Coordinates of C-alpha atoms and ligand atoms in Angstrom, one line a residue:
Chain A
X1 CA 15.6 129.1 13.3
X2 CA 12.8 131.3 12.2
X3 CA 9.5 130.3 14.0
X4 CA 6.7 130.2 11.0
X5 CA 3.3 129.6 11.7
X6 CA 3.2 125.7 11.6
X7 CA 6.5 125.4 14.0
X8 CA 6.1 124.1 17.8
X9 CA 8.8 124.8 19.7
X10 CA 9.4 121.9 22.2
X11 CA 11.5 123.4 25.1
X12 CA 13.3 120.9 27.2
X13 CA 15.1 121.4 30.9
X14 CA 17.0 123.0 31.8
X15 CA 17.1 122.5 35.7
X16 CA 17.2 119.2 37.4
X17 CA 18.9 118.9 40.6
X18 CA 20.1 115.1 39.8
X19 CA 21.2 115.5 36.4
X20 CA 25.4 116.5 36.3
X21 CA 25.0 118.4 33.3
X22 CA 21.9 120.4 33.0
X23 CA 20.9 121.5 29.8
X24 CA 17.9 123.1 27.9
X25 CA 16.7 121.7 24.6
X26 CA 14.4 123.4 22.4
X27 CA 12.9 121.0 19.7
X28 CA 11.1 122.8 17.0
X29 CA 8.2 120.7 14.9
X30 CA 6.4 120.9 12.2
X31 CA 3.6 118.4 13.1
X32 CA 5.2 115.4 13.9
X33 CA 8.8 115.6 12.2
X34 CA 11.4 117.5 14.5
X35 CA 12.9 120.3 12.1
X36 CA 15.8 121.8 14.2
X37 CA 17.3 121.4 17.8
X38 CA 18.8 123.9 19.7
X39 CA 20.4 123.3 23.2
X40 CA 22.6 125.2 25.9
X41 CA 24.1 124.4 28.9
X42 CA 26.4 125.6 31.7
X43 CA 23.4 126.4 34.1
X44 CA 23.4 125.1 37.6
X45 CA 27.0 125.5 37.8
X46 CA 28.4 124.0 41.0
X47 CA 32.1 125.9 40.9
X48 CA 33.8 122.2 41.7
X49 CA 37.4 123.8 39.5
X50 CA 37.0 126.4 41.7
X51 CA 36.5 124.4 44.9
X52 CA 39.2 121.9 43.8
X53 CA 41.9 125.1 44.3
X54 CA 41.0 125.4 48.0
X55 CA 41.3 121.9 48.7
X56 CA 44.6 120.0 49.2
X57 CA 46.1 117.4 46.5
X58 CA 44.2 114.5 48.2
X59 CA 41.3 115.9 49.1
X60 CA 40.6 116.8 45.2
X61 CA 40.0 113.0 44.6
X62 CA 37.2 113.1 46.8
X63 CA 35.9 116.3 45.2
X64 CA 35.9 114.9 41.4
X65 CA 34.1 111.5 42.7
X66 CA 31.4 113.8 43.4
X67 CA 30.9 115.4 40.2
X68 CA 28.7 112.4 38.9
X69 CA 27.1 109.5 40.5
X70 CA 26.9 107.0 38.3
X71 CA 30.7 107.0 36.7
X72 CA 31.8 108.3 40.3
X73 CA 35.5 106.6 39.8
X74 CA 35.8 108.3 36.1
X75 CA 36.7 111.5 37.8
X76 CA 39.5 110.2 40.0
X77 CA 40.8 107.9 37.7
X78 CA 41.3 110.6 35.0
X79 CA 42.6 113.0 38.2
X80 CA 45.1 110.8 39.8
X81 CA 46.4 109.8 35.7
X82 CA 46.5 113.8 35.3
X83 CA 48.9 114.3 38.5
X84 CA 51.1 111.3 37.7
X85 CA 51.4 112.7 34.4
X86 CA 52.8 116.0 36.2
X87 CA 54.6 114.4 39.0
X88 CA 56.4 111.8 35.9
X89 CA 55.6 108.7 38.2
X90 CA 54.4 105.2 37.7
X91 CA 52.4 103.6 40.1
X92 CA 53.0 100.2 41.4
X93 CA 51.4 97.0 39.3
X94 CA 48.7 95.9 42.0
X95 CA 47.6 99.2 42.0
X96 CA 47.4 99.4 38.3
X97 CA 45.4 96.1 37.9
X98 CA 43.1 97.1 41.0
X99 CA 42.2 100.5 39.5
X100 CA 41.3 99.0 36.0
X101 CA 39.0 96.4 37.5
X102 CA 37.3 99.1 39.7
X103 CA 37.0 101.0 36.2
X104 CA 35.9 98.4 34.1
X105 CA 33.2 97.3 37.2
X106 CA 31.7 100.5 37.0
X107 CA 31.3 100.4 33.3
X108 CA 29.3 97.4 33.7
X109 CA 26.9 99.2 36.2
X110 CA 26.8 102.0 34.4
X111 CA 25.9 100.5 30.8
X112 CA 23.1 98.3 32.6
X113 CA 21.5 101.3 33.9
X114 CA 21.4 102.9 30.6
X115 CA 20.3 99.6 29.1
X116 CA 17.3 99.7 31.6
X117 CA 16.6 103.1 31.1
X118 CA 16.3 102.8 27.4
X119 CA 14.0 99.8 28.0
X120 CA 11.8 102.1 30.1
X121 CA 11.5 104.8 27.6
X122 CA 10.6 102.6 25.3
X123 CA 7.8 101.0 27.3
X124 CA 9.8 97.8 27.6
X125 CA 9.8 97.6 31.5
X126 CA 11.2 94.0 31.3
X127 CA 14.3 95.3 29.8
X128 CA 14.1 97.7 32.3
X129 CA 13.8 95.2 35.5
X130 CA 16.2 92.3 34.7
X131 CA 18.7 95.2 33.5
X132 CA 18.6 96.9 36.9
X133 CA 18.4 93.3 39.0
X134 CA 21.5 92.1 36.9
X135 CA 23.2 95.7 38.1
X136 CA 22.3 95.0 41.8
X137 CA 25.4 92.4 42.0
X138 CA 27.9 94.7 40.7
X139 CA 27.1 97.1 43.1
X140 CA 27.1 94.3 45.9
X141 CA 30.8 93.8 44.2
X142 CA 31.7 97.2 44.5
X143 CA 30.3 97.1 48.1
X144 CA 32.4 94.1 49.4
X145 CA 35.6 95.5 47.7
X146 CA 35.3 99.4 48.6
X147 CA 32.8 99.5 51.2
X148 CA 30.2 101.2 49.2
X149 CA 28.0 100.7 46.5
X150 CA 28.5 103.9 45.0
X151 CA 31.5 106.7 45.4
X152 CA 34.1 103.9 46.4
X153 CA 36.8 106.4 47.5
X154 CA 39.3 104.0 46.1
X155 CA 41.7 105.9 44.0
X156 CA 44.3 107.9 45.3
X157 CA 47.4 109.9 43.6
X158 CA 50.3 107.4 43.1
X159 CA 48.1 103.8 44.0
X160 CA 44.9 102.9 45.8
X161 CA 43.5 103.3 48.9
X162 CA 42.3 100.0 49.6
X163 CA 43.6 96.6 48.9
X164 CA 41.2 93.9 47.1
X165 CA 42.2 91.1 49.6
X166 CA 43.6 88.0 47.8
X167 CA 40.9 85.7 50.2
X168 CA 38.2 88.2 48.9
X169 CA 38.8 86.7 44.8
X170 CA 37.2 83.4 44.4
X171 CA 34.2 85.3 45.9
X172 CA 34.5 87.8 43.3
X173 CA 34.8 85.7 40.5
X174 CA 32.0 83.7 41.3
X175 CA 29.7 86.6 41.3
X176 CA 31.4 88.1 38.2
X177 CA 30.8 84.9 36.3
X178 CA 26.8 85.0 37.4
X179 CA 26.8 88.0 36.0
X180 CA 28.3 87.2 32.9
X181 CA 26.0 84.8 32.7
X182 CA 23.0 87.1 32.9
X183 CA 24.6 89.6 31.2
X184 CA 25.0 86.7 28.0
X185 CA 20.9 86.5 28.4
X186 CA 20.2 90.2 28.6
X187 CA 22.5 91.0 25.6
X188 CA 20.6 88.3 23.4
X189 CA 17.2 88.8 25.0
X190 CA 17.3 92.9 23.9
X191 CA 19.6 92.3 20.7
X192 CA 17.4 89.4 19.3
X193 CA 13.8 91.2 19.9
X194 CA 12.3 92.2 16.7
X195 CA 10.5 94.9 18.3
X196 CA 13.4 96.5 19.6
X197 CA 15.2 95.9 16.8
X198 CA 12.5 97.9 14.5
X199 CA 12.2 100.6 17.3
X200 CA 15.8 101.6 17.4
X201 CA 17.4 100.5 13.8
X202 CA 17.9 103.6 11.9
X203 CA 16.6 106.1 14.8
X204 CA 18.9 109.1 15.5
X205 CA 21.5 108.0 13.1
X206 CA 24.9 109.6 13.5
X207 CA 27.4 109.6 10.7
X208 CA 30.8 109.3 10.6
X209 CA 30.9 112.8 10.0
X210 CA 28.8 113.8 12.5
X211 CA 30.9 112.8 15.0
X212 CA 33.8 114.1 14.1
X213 CA 32.1 117.5 13.6
X214 CA 30.8 117.4 17.3
X215 CA 33.9 115.5 18.3
X216 CA 31.8 113.2 20.4
X217 CA 33.4 110.5 22.1
X218 CA 32.6 107.2 23.6
X219 CA 30.1 104.5 23.0
X220 CA 28.7 107.5 20.7
X221 CA 31.4 107.6 18.5
X222 CA 32.1 103.9 18.1
X223 CA 28.8 103.1 17.2
X224 CA 29.1 105.1 14.2
X225 CA 32.3 103.7 13.3
X226 CA 35.3 106.1 15.0
X227 CA 37.9 104.0 16.4
X228 CA 38.5 105.8 19.5
X229 CA 39.3 104.4 22.7
X230 CA 41.5 106.2 25.5
X231 CA 42.0 102.6 26.8
X232 CA 44.1 101.5 23.7
X233 CA 45.3 104.8 22.1
X234 CA 46.8 106.4 25.0
X235 CA 47.3 103.4 27.3
X236 CA 47.3 103.6 31.3
X237 CA 46.5 101.1 34.4
X238 CA 46.5 97.7 33.5
X239 CA 44.9 97.9 30.2
X240 CA 48.1 97.5 28.2
X241 CA 48.6 94.5 29.8
X242 CA 45.7 93.0 29.1
X243 CA 44.0 90.9 26.2
X244 CA 40.6 92.9 25.4
X245 CA 39.4 94.7 21.8
X246 CA 37.4 98.2 21.4
X247 CA 33.9 97.4 20.0
X248 CA 32.8 99.5 17.2
X249 CA 29.5 99.3 15.1
X250 CA 28.9 100.9 11.9
X251 CA 25.5 102.7 11.7
X252 CA 25.6 105.0 14.3
X253 CA 21.6 104.4 15.2
X254 CA 20.1 103.7 18.3
X255 CA 20.2 100.2 18.2
X256 CA 24.5 100.1 17.5
X257 CA 24.5 102.6 20.1
X258 CA 23.0 99.6 22.3
X259 CA 25.1 97.0 20.5
X260 CA 28.4 98.6 21.6
X261 CA 27.6 99.2 25.1
X262 CA 26.3 95.7 25.7
X263 CA 29.2 94.2 24.0
X264 CA 31.6 96.4 26.3
X265 CA 30.0 95.3 29.5
X266 CA 31.4 91.7 28.3
X267 CA 34.7 92.8 27.3
X268 CA 34.6 94.4 30.7
X269 CA 34.3 90.8 32.3
X270 CA 37.1 89.8 29.9
X271 CA 39.6 92.7 31.6
X272 CA 38.4 92.0 35.2
X273 CA 38.6 88.5 35.1
X274 CA 42.4 88.9 33.5
X275 CA 43.0 91.2 35.8
X276 CA 41.9 89.1 39.3
X277 CA 44.0 86.3 37.5
X278 CA 47.2 88.9 37.4
X279 CA 46.9 89.4 41.2
X280 CA 45.7 86.3 42.7
X281 CA 47.9 85.2 45.5
X282 CA 50.4 87.8 44.8
X283 CA 51.5 90.3 47.4
X284 CA 52.5 93.7 46.5
X285 CA 52.2 96.9 47.1
X286 CA 48.7 99.3 46.2
X287 CA 50.6 102.9 46.5
X288 CA 53.1 105.2 46.7
X289 CA 53.0 108.3 49.0
X290 CA 53.7 111.3 47.4
X291 CA 54.5 113.9 49.4
X292 CA 54.8 116.2 47.4
X293 CA 53.4 117.5 43.6
X294 CA 56.2 119.7 41.7
X295 CA 55.6 122.9 39.8
X296 CA 54.3 122.0 36.6
X297 CA 51.0 121.1 34.3
X298 CA 49.8 117.7 33.6
X299 CA 47.0 116.1 31.7
X300 CA 45.1 113.0 32.3
X301 CA 42.4 110.9 30.5
X302 CA 39.9 108.2 31.5
X303 CA 37.5 106.1 29.5
X304 CA 34.6 106.8 31.5
X305 CA 31.2 104.9 30.1
X306 CA 30.3 107.6 28.8
X307 CA 33.5 108.6 26.9
X308 CA 36.8 110.3 27.1
X309 CA 37.0 112.1 30.5
X310 CA 39.6 114.9 30.6
X311 CA 41.5 116.2 33.1
X312 CA 44.2 119.3 33.3
X313 CA 46.5 121.0 36.2
X314 CA 48.5 123.1 37.1
X315 CA 50.2 123.5 40.0
X316 CA 52.7 125.7 41.4
X317 CA 54.6 123.4 43.8
X318 CA 52.0 124.2 46.7
X319 CA 49.8 121.9 48.5
X320 CA 46.3 122.3 46.1
X321 CA 45.7 123.1 42.2
X322 CA 46.2 126.8 40.8
X323 CA 43.8 125.6 37.7
X324 CA 42.1 122.4 37.5
X325 CA 39.9 122.2 33.9
X326 CA 37.5 118.9 33.9
X327 CA 36.1 118.1 30.5
X328 CA 33.5 115.3 31.0
X329 CA 32.4 113.4 27.6
X330 CA 28.5 114.4 28.0
X331 CA 30.0 117.8 26.9
X332 CA 30.7 116.5 23.6
X333 CA 28.2 113.8 22.9
X334 CA 25.2 116.1 23.7
X335 CA 25.6 118.5 21.1
X336 CA 24.7 115.7 18.7
X337 CA 21.0 115.8 19.3
X338 CA 21.1 118.9 16.6
X339 CA 22.3 116.0 14.1
X340 CA 20.4 112.9 15.3
X341 CA 16.9 114.3 16.0
X342 CA 16.4 116.4 12.9
X343 CA 14.6 114.8 10.6
X344 CA 12.7 112.1 13.6
X345 CA 9.5 112.0 15.2
X346 CA 8.8 113.4 18.7
X347 CA 8.1 109.7 19.6
X348 CA 11.7 109.1 18.9
X349 CA 13.1 111.6 20.4
X350 CA 13.4 110.4 23.9
X351 CA 15.0 107.3 22.9
X352 CA 17.4 109.2 20.5
X353 CA 18.2 111.8 23.7
X354 CA 18.4 108.9 26.0
X355 CA 20.8 106.9 22.9
X356 CA 23.5 109.5 23.9
X357 CA 23.2 108.2 28.1
X358 CA 23.4 111.7 29.4
X359 CA 21.8 112.1 33.1
X360 CA 18.6 111.5 31.8
X361 CA 16.5 112.9 34.4
X362 CA 16.7 116.2 33.2
X363 CA 14.4 115.8 30.7
X364 CA 11.6 115.4 33.5
X365 CA 10.4 119.0 32.6
X366 CA 10.2 118.6 28.9
X367 CA 7.0 120.2 27.5
X368 CA 5.8 120.7 24.2
X369 CA 4.8 124.2 23.6
X370 CA 2.8 125.6 20.7
X371 CA 4.8 128.5 19.4
X372 CA 1.9 130.7 18.3
X373 CA -0.7 129.8 21.2
X374 CA 2.1 129.5 24.1
X375 CA -0.3 126.4 25.5
X376 CA 1.5 123.7 26.8
X377 CA 1.1 120.2 24.7
X378 CA 3.0 117.7 26.1
X379 CA 5.4 117.2 28.9
X380 CA 8.0 114.9 29.2
X381 CA 5.3 112.1 30.2
X382 CA 3.6 112.4 27.1
X383 CA 6.6 112.0 25.0
X384 CA 7.7 109.1 27.1
X385 CA 3.9 108.2 26.6
X386 CA 4.0 108.4 22.8
X387 CA 7.2 106.3 22.7
X388 CA 5.5 103.5 24.3
X389 CA 2.7 103.8 22.2
X390 CA 4.9 103.7 19.1
X391 CA 6.4 100.4 20.6
X392 CA 3.2 98.8 21.1
X393 CA 2.2 99.9 17.4
X394 CA 5.1 98.0 15.9
X395 CA 4.5 95.1 18.6
X396 CA 1.2 94.5 17.0
X397 CA 2.3 94.8 13.6
X398 CA 5.3 92.1 14.2
Chain B
X1 CA 2.7 88.8 17.4
X2 CA 6.6 87.4 17.9
X3 CA 6.5 84.4 20.7
X4 CA 9.9 84.8 23.4
X5 CA 12.3 82.4 23.3
X6 CA 13.0 79.4 25.4
X7 CA 16.2 81.5 27.0
X8 CA 13.7 84.2 28.1
X9 CA 10.8 81.8 29.2
X10 CA 13.3 80.3 31.4
X11 CA 14.4 83.6 32.7
X12 CA 10.5 84.6 33.3
X13 CA 9.7 81.3 35.0
X14 CA 13.1 81.8 37.4
X15 CA 11.5 85.2 38.3
X16 CA 8.0 83.8 39.2
X17 CA 9.2 81.3 41.5
X18 CA 12.3 82.9 43.1
X19 CA 11.8 85.3 46.3
X20 CA 12.0 88.8 45.4
X21 CA 15.2 90.8 45.0
X22 CA 14.9 93.2 47.8
X23 CA 15.6 92.3 51.8
X24 CA 13.2 92.7 54.7
X25 CA 14.7 95.1 56.1
X26 CA 13.3 97.2 58.4
X27 CA 12.3 94.1 59.8
X28 CA 14.9 92.0 59.8
X29 CA 18.4 93.5 60.3
X30 CA 20.7 93.8 58.0
X31 CA 24.2 93.3 58.2
X32 CA 26.6 95.0 55.8
X33 CA 29.6 93.8 54.2
X34 CA 32.7 93.8 56.5
X35 CA 34.6 96.6 54.7
X36 CA 31.2 98.6 54.6
X37 CA 32.2 102.3 55.3
X38 CA 29.6 103.5 58.1
X39 CA 29.2 106.3 60.6
X40 CA 33.0 107.0 61.8
X41 CA 32.9 106.8 65.6
X42 CA 35.2 108.8 68.3
X43 CA 37.2 106.3 71.1
X44 CA 38.0 107.9 74.2
X45 CA 40.7 105.6 74.9
X46 CA 42.9 105.5 71.5
X47 CA 42.0 109.2 70.7
X48 CA 44.8 111.8 71.8
X49 CA 43.2 114.9 70.8
X50 CA 45.9 115.9 68.2
X51 CA 43.5 117.2 65.8
X52 CA 44.7 115.4 62.7
X53 CA 41.6 114.1 61.7
X54 CA 39.9 117.3 61.6
X55 CA 43.0 118.7 59.2
X56 CA 42.8 115.7 56.9
X57 CA 38.3 115.7 56.5
X58 CA 37.8 116.7 52.9
X59 CA 33.8 117.5 53.5
X60 CA 35.2 119.3 57.0
X61 CA 32.3 117.0 58.8
X62 CA 34.6 117.0 61.9
X63 CA 34.7 120.2 64.0
X64 CA 37.4 121.0 66.2
X65 CA 36.6 123.9 69.0
X66 CA 39.0 125.1 71.5
X67 CA 37.7 126.6 74.5
X68 CA 40.6 128.3 76.4
X69 CA 38.4 129.7 78.8
X70 CA 40.6 130.8 82.2
X71 CA 41.1 127.6 84.3
X72 CA 40.0 124.4 82.0
X73 CA 40.9 124.9 78.5
X74 CA 39.4 122.0 76.4
X75 CA 39.4 120.6 73.2
X76 CA 36.2 118.9 72.0
X77 CA 36.3 117.2 68.5
X78 CA 32.9 116.6 67.2
X79 CA 31.9 114.2 64.2
X80 CA 28.8 115.1 62.0
X81 CA 27.4 112.3 60.0
X82 CA 25.3 114.1 58.0
X83 CA 28.2 116.1 56.5
X84 CA 30.5 113.6 55.9
X85 CA 31.5 111.3 52.8
X86 CA 32.9 108.2 54.6
X87 CA 36.0 108.1 53.1
X88 CA 38.0 106.5 55.8
X89 CA 40.8 109.1 55.3
X90 CA 40.4 110.6 59.2
X91 CA 40.7 106.4 60.2
X92 CA 43.7 106.4 58.0
X93 CA 45.4 109.6 59.1
X94 CA 44.8 108.9 62.8
X95 CA 48.1 109.3 64.3
X96 CA 47.6 106.5 67.2
X97 CA 45.4 104.7 64.9
X98 CA 42.8 103.8 67.3
X99 CA 41.1 107.3 67.7
X100 CA 38.3 107.5 65.0
X101 CA 37.3 104.7 63.4
X102 CA 34.6 103.9 60.7
X103 CA 31.6 101.6 62.3
X104 CA 29.1 99.5 60.2
X105 CA 26.4 101.5 61.4
X106 CA 24.6 103.3 58.4
X107 CA 21.2 104.2 59.7
X108 CA 21.8 108.2 60.6
X109 CA 18.6 109.5 59.5
X110 CA 18.0 111.5 62.7
X111 CA 15.5 113.9 64.4
X112 CA 17.9 115.6 66.8
X113 CA 21.5 115.5 65.5
X114 CA 22.8 115.0 69.3
X115 CA 21.9 111.3 68.7
X116 CA 24.4 110.8 66.0
X117 CA 27.1 113.0 66.7
X118 CA 30.6 111.7 67.8
X119 CA 32.7 113.6 69.8
X120 CA 35.6 113.5 72.5
X121 CA 36.7 116.2 74.7
X122 CA 40.4 116.4 76.1
X123 CA 42.2 118.8 78.7
X124 CA 44.3 121.2 76.7
X125 CA 47.8 122.7 77.7
X126 CA 47.9 126.6 76.7
X127 CA 51.0 128.8 77.8
X128 CA 50.9 129.9 81.0
X129 CA 51.8 133.9 79.8
X130 CA 49.4 134.0 76.7
X131 CA 47.0 131.4 76.4
X132 CA 47.9 130.0 73.0
X133 CA 47.2 126.4 72.6
X134 CA 50.0 124.1 72.5
X135 CA 48.4 120.6 72.5
X136 CA 46.3 118.3 74.5
X137 CA 47.6 117.2 77.7
X138 CA 47.1 113.2 76.2
X139 CA 48.7 114.4 72.9
X140 CA 52.4 116.0 74.6
X141 CA 52.6 112.8 77.0
X142 CA 51.8 110.4 74.1
X143 CA 54.4 112.4 71.7
X144 CA 56.9 112.0 74.9
X145 CA 56.3 108.3 75.3
X146 CA 57.3 107.9 71.4
X147 CA 60.6 110.0 71.5
X148 CA 62.0 108.6 74.6
X149 CA 64.4 110.4 76.1
X150 CA 64.5 113.0 73.2
X151 CA 61.8 114.5 75.1
X152 CA 64.0 115.7 78.0
X153 CA 65.5 118.8 75.4
X154 CA 61.9 120.1 75.3
X155 CA 60.8 122.2 78.3
X156 CA 57.0 121.8 77.5
X157 CA 57.5 117.8 77.2
X158 CA 59.7 117.4 80.3
X159 CA 57.1 119.8 82.4
X160 CA 54.5 116.9 81.4
X161 CA 57.1 114.3 82.2
X162 CA 57.8 115.7 85.7
X163 CA 54.4 116.2 86.2
X164 CA 53.3 112.5 85.0
X165 CA 55.9 111.4 87.8
X166 CA 54.7 114.0 90.2
X167 CA 58.3 115.1 90.6
X168 CA 58.7 118.4 92.1
X169 CA 61.6 121.0 91.8
X170 CA 63.1 122.0 94.6
X171 CA 61.6 125.5 94.3
X172 CA 58.5 123.9 94.5
X173 CA 59.4 121.6 97.4
X174 CA 61.6 123.9 99.6
X175 CA 61.1 127.7 98.2
X176 CA 65.1 127.6 97.6
X177 CA 64.8 130.4 94.9
X178 CA 65.5 128.2 91.2
X179 CA 68.9 128.7 89.4
X180 CA 68.3 131.2 86.3
X181 CA 69.4 131.2 83.0
X182 CA 71.3 134.7 84.6
X183 CA 73.3 132.2 86.4
X184 CA 75.1 130.8 83.7
X185 CA 77.5 133.3 83.9
X186 CA 78.8 132.2 87.4
X187 CA 80.8 128.8 88.2
X188 CA 78.1 126.4 87.6
X189 CA 78.7 122.4 87.1
X190 CA 77.7 121.1 83.7
X191 CA 74.4 119.8 85.5
X192 CA 73.1 122.9 87.0
X193 CA 73.6 124.7 83.7
X194 CA 71.5 122.2 82.3
X195 CA 69.1 123.1 85.0
X196 CA 69.9 126.7 84.7
X197 CA 68.6 126.2 81.0
X198 CA 65.7 124.3 82.0
X199 CA 64.3 125.8 84.8
X200 CA 64.5 129.5 83.4
X201 CA 60.8 129.6 82.5
X202 CA 59.5 128.9 85.8
X203 CA 61.9 132.0 87.1
X204 CA 58.5 134.4 87.1
X205 CA 56.7 132.6 89.3
Ligands
SF4_1 S1 35.5 109.3 56.8 FE1 35.9 111.0 56.1 S2 34.3 113.1 55.6 FE2 34.1 111.1 57.0 S3 34.7 112.5 58.9 FE3 36.2 110.5 58.1 S4 37.5 112.1 57.1 FE4 35.4 113.1 56.9
SF4_2 S1 44.4 110.8 67.6 FE1 43.2 110.4 66.0 S2 41.0 110.4 66.5 FE2 42.1 111.6 67.8 S3 42.2 113.9 66.9 FE3 44.1 112.6 66.6 S4 43.8 111.8 64.7 FE4 41.7 112.3 65.5

């Protein structure tokens, strides 16, 4: 982008230790309007793929679990699918259901976290407080089931590490019913709200073509009407065994992304309930012992809360992977900023960037620079402030 | 300004009259759920010092230090909670199932790391000639117990058993020179031939 006199560059990023994928954005602005976006990734390389080559098969599950803190079960899920694909094995029925339960619980907590943050960026702190309050029982459920609120360490090649005990199931059901009620309340409150609708409708629109161009996945793609979901398209775990539907929307704006995410939470509750029905009162193996991983290649996928998570493994029959390739969903979702931000105003940028659900903490370092004077105009606080002011303005108008 | 709906009002009113969601910790103790994965602890009685936990730990949170100084070789296993990821693999892979267990303890912030470390010490058995570590005494005896009579086929295990039963060889008791492997070519009964096999390594004593 050629800088003319009027254009102002807003650099965002790149470093923030809390972000799974630190990235750098430069927003080129003409007054309030954004005329171009540039983004770069690849900072803060942690070398997880290389590290995985020095751990043995079983230890890699714990390593990949630590790629992301919010969707911490997605990577072990995809990794175990990969190895099982490589070996060509199927896992016991009960393990399948437990895997799906964990995967879906995680989806609920991740989407609620996103909703809370989105509310916060819009200056809607009630949404933030409520969403995070209702996320808390989900984490408590995790603690009861797996022994930790995050990093559940439930996945193992060939099954799961820990059982969901039959005596715990009534308690889980009760908590789940409560969570469902709260979710319905929150969804109603968010989607009926005229201010939120005015604020999010037609903001950061991604068309079907944009999605295809960028190869986006997950709720971002589904919000634009691209009907992709690994859980249905390439069934694994217990997903083909239960009734559920893929949620899609048409417009591809931030409101639709919220609709898709929130409705997915309810679908997740549906899946979990059916899985609990299937395992309740029954005994069964929760895992097969895998002693050796043969020579070969495998791929595995999992529909993480943010989209398709992909793993590739090559093995030479020894103790650890020879090559381990990981592609997380944000990698394809983040570049869509190039399509969604252009033509929008600076005050909408915070929510558009958040709409994709990257780990958003990175943008703490946003600063607006005047290209000519090299003077700092805005930092991220200001952007959020601008965003809040706009919400306030709309609130008064309605 | 748009009016809120009953639904939100209900939630707001509920919010006003309910307790804060947060707990009173640290003024009131916190009890984690039964399956909580907290700080791992070694149990002296259960641990035999095999080092399996050290090998499976994916975070390298367990140190195994073999001190083979002359006279008193010691193996020390130390668990560092600051490196631990609480995966429970050490507990799952512990050969006795009793040696290391995850506790419910979650407050592991420390000023002095010594306060939170958990460790065990075991006597090591080393090769009489070169000093190579063979295993801990307790581990060898544990193996012996598990494999029963098969242990008699293994000189190291057998010598452990003899020590445990306080059995002394004839040589040790009376000073009669022991039967040696070279004696196998002489006319010997099957019993003595077996002894020749087993006691051969004591010949240099
Ligand atoms: S719980 Fe896991 S990380 Fe911690 S010491 Fe045991 S094996 Fe190592
Ligand atoms: S007995 Fe258990 S705790 Fe002790 S060293 Fe072996 S594996 Fe570790």
